[in-house]
PDB file of C-alpha atoms in Angstrom:
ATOM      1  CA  UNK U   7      94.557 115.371  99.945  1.00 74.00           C
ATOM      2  CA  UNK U   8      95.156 114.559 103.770  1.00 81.00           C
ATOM      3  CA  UNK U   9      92.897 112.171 106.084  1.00 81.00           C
ATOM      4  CA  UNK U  10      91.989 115.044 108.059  1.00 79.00           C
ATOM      5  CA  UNK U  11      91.026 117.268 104.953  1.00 85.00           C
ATOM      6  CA  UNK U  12      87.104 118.340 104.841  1.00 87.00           C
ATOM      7  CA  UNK U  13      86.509 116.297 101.573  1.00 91.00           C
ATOM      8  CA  UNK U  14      88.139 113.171 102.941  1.00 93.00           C
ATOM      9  CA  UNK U  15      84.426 111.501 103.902  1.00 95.00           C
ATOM     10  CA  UNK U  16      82.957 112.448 100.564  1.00 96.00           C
ATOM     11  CA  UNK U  17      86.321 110.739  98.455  1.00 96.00           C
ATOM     12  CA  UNK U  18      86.146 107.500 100.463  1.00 97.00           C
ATOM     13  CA  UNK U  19      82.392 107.140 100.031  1.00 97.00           C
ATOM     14  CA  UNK U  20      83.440 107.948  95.984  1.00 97.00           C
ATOM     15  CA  UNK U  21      85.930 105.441  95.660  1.00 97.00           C
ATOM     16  CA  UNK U  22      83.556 102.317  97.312  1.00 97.00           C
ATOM     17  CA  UNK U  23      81.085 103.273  94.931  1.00 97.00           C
ATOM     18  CA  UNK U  24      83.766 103.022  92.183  1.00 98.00           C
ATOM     19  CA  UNK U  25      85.173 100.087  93.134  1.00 98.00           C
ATOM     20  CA  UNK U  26      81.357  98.134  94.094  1.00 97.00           C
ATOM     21  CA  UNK U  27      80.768  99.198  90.492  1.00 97.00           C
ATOM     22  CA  UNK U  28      83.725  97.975  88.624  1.00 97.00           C
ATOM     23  CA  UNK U  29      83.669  94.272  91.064  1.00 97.00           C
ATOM     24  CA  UNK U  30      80.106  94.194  89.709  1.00 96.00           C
ATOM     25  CA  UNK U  31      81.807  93.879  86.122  1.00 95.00           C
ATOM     26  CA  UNK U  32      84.475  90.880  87.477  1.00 95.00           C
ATOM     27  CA  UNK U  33      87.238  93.000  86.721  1.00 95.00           C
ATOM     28  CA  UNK U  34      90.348  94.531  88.616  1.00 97.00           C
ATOM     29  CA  UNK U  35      90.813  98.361  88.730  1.00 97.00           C
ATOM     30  CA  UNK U  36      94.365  99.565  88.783  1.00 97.00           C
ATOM     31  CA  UNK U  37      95.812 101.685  91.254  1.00 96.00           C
ATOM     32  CA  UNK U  38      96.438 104.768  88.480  1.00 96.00           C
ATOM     33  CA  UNK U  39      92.736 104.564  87.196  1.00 97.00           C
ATOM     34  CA  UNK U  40      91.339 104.624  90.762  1.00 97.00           C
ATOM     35  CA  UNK U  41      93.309 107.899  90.680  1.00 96.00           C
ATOM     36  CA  UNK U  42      92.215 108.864  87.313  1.00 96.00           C
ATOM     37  CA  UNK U  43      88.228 107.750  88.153  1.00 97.00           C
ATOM     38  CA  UNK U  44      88.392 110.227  91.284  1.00 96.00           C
ATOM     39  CA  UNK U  45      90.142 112.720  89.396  1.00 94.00           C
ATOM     40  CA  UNK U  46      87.305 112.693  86.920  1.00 95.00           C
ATOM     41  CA  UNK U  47      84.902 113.554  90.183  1.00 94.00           C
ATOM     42  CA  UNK U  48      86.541 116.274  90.939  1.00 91.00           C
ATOM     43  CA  UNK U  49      88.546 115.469  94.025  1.00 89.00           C
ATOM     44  CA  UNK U  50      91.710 116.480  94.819  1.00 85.00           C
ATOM     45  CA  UNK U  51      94.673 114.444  93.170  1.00 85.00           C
ATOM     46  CA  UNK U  52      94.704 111.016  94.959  1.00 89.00           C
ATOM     47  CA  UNK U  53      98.322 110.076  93.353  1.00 89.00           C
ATOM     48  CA  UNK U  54      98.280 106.321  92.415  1.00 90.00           C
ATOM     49  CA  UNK U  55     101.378 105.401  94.614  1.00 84.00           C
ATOM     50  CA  UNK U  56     101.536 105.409  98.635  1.00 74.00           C
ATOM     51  CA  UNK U  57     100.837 108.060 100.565  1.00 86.00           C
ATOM     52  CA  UNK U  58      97.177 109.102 100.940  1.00 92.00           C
ATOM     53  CA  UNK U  59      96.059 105.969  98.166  1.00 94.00           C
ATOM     54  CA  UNK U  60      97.157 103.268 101.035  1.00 93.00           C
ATOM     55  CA  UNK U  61      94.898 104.850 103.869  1.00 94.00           C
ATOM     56  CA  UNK U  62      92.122 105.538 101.547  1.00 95.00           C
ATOM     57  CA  UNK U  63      92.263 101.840 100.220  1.00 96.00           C
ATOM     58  CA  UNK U  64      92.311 100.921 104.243  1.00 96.00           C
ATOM     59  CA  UNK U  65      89.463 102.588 105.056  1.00 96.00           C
ATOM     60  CA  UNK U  66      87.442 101.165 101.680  1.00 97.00           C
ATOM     61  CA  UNK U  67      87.867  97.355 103.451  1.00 96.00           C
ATOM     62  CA  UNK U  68      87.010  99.185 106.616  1.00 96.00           C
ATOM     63  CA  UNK U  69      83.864 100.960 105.011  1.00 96.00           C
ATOM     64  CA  UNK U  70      80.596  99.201 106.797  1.00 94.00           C
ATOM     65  CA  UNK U  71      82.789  96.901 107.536  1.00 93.00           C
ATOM     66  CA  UNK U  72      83.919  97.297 110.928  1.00 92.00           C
ATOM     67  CA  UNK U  73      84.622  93.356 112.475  1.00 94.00           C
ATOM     68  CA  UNK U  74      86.246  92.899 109.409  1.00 92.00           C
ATOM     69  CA  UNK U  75      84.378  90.020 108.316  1.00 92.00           C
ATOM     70  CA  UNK U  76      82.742  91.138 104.599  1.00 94.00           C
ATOM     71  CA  UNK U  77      85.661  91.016 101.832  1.00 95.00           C
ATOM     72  CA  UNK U  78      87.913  93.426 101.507  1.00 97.00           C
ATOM     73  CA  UNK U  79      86.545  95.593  98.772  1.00 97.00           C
ATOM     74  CA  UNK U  80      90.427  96.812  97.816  1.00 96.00           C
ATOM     75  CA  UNK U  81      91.106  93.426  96.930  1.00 97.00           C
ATOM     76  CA  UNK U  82      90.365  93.926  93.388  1.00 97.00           C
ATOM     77  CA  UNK U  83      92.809  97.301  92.767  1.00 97.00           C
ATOM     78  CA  UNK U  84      95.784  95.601  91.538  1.00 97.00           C
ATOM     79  CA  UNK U  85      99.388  97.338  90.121  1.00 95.00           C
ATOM     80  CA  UNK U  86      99.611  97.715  86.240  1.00 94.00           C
ATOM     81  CA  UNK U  87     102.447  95.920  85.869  1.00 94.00           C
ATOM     82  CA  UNK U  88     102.366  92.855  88.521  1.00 95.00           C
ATOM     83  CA  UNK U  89      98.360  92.750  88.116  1.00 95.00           C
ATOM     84  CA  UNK U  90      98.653  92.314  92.046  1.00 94.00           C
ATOM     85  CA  UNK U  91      97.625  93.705  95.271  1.00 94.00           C
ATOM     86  CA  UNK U  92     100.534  95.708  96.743  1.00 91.00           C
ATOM     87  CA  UNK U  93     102.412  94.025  99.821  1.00 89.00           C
ATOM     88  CA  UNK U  94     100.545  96.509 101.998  1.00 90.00           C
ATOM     89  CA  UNK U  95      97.472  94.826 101.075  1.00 93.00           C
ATOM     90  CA  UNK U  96      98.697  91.422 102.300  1.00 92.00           C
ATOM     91  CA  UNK U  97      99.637  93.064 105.930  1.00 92.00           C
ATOM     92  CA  UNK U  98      96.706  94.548 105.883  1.00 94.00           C
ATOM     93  CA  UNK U  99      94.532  91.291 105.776  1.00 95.00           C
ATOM     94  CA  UNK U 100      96.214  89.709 108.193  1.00 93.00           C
ATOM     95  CA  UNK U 101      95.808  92.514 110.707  1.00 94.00           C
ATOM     96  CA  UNK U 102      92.944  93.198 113.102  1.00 94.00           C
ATOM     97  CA  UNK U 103      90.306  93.421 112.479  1.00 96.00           C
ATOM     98  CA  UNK U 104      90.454  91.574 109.108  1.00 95.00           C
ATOM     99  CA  UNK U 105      93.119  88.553 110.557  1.00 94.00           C
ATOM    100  CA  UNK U 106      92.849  86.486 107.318  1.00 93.00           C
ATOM    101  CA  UNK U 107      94.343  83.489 107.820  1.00 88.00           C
ATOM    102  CA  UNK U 108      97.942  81.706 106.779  1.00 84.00           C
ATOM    103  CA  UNK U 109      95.897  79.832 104.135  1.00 89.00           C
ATOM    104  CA  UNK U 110      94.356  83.014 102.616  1.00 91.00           C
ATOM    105  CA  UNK U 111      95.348  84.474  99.680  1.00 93.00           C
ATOM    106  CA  UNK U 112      94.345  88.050  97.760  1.00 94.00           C
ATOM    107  CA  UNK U 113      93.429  85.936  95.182  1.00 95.00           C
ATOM    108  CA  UNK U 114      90.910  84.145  97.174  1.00 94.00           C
ATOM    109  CA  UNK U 115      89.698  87.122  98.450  1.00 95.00           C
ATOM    110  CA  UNK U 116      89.432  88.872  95.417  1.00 96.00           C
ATOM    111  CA  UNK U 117      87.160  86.127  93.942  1.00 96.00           C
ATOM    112  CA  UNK U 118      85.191  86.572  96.841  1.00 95.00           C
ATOM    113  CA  UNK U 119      84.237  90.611  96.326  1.00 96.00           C
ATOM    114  CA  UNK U 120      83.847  89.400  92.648  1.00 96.00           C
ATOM    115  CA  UNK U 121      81.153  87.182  94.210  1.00 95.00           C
ATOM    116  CA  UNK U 122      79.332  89.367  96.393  1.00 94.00           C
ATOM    117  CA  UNK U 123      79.275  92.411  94.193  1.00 91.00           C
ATOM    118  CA  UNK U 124      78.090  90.610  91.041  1.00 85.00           C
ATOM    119  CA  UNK U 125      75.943  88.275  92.515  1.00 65.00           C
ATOM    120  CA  UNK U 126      77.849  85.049  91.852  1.00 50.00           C
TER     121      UNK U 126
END
């Protein structure tokens, strides 16, 4: 899967509806079953891991979304292992247009897509 591949649209608007559905639960989503989740939907393999998975997690905090001023939807897919955003995340907030500031934290931002998406 590429950014400029046909199915691209259709596999971003798949993995916001994932992800609103499992922040509706409270719960983070790992990078590998993101993957596995669009996998089951018959996309393409999104592999867990760089690549692709970074843009397409980009352009889920950028989905309706464009001043950068609703939470970060990606804030809740977190590594196995750490249970953490990646770093990339991190830089990413505190770019344009979502300039979080120095006191922010994924943490913080995570509770508040927990928030919006289960009605907290």
């Amino acid at each position: 899967m590429k950014l400029t591949d046909p199915d691209y649209p259709a596999v971003l608007d798949a993995a916001v509806e994932i992800l609103r559905e499992r922040a509706r639960t409270g719960q983070p989503m790992t990078y590998g079953e993101l993957s596995a989740k669009l996998a089951e939907r018959k996309f393409d393999p999104i592999p867990p891991h760089r690549g692709i998975m970074a843009y397409l997690l980009r352009d889920v905090c950028l989905y309706e979304n464009e001043d950068g001023r609703a939470p970060m939807l990606s804030a809740i897919v977190v590594n196995k292992v750490s249970k953490e955003p990646s770093d990339q995340f991190s830089a990413l907030a505190r770019s344009l247009p979502f300039s979080r500031s120095g006191e922010w934290t994924w943490r913080d931002e995570q509770r508040v897509v927990f928030a919006r998406y289960n009605g907290s």
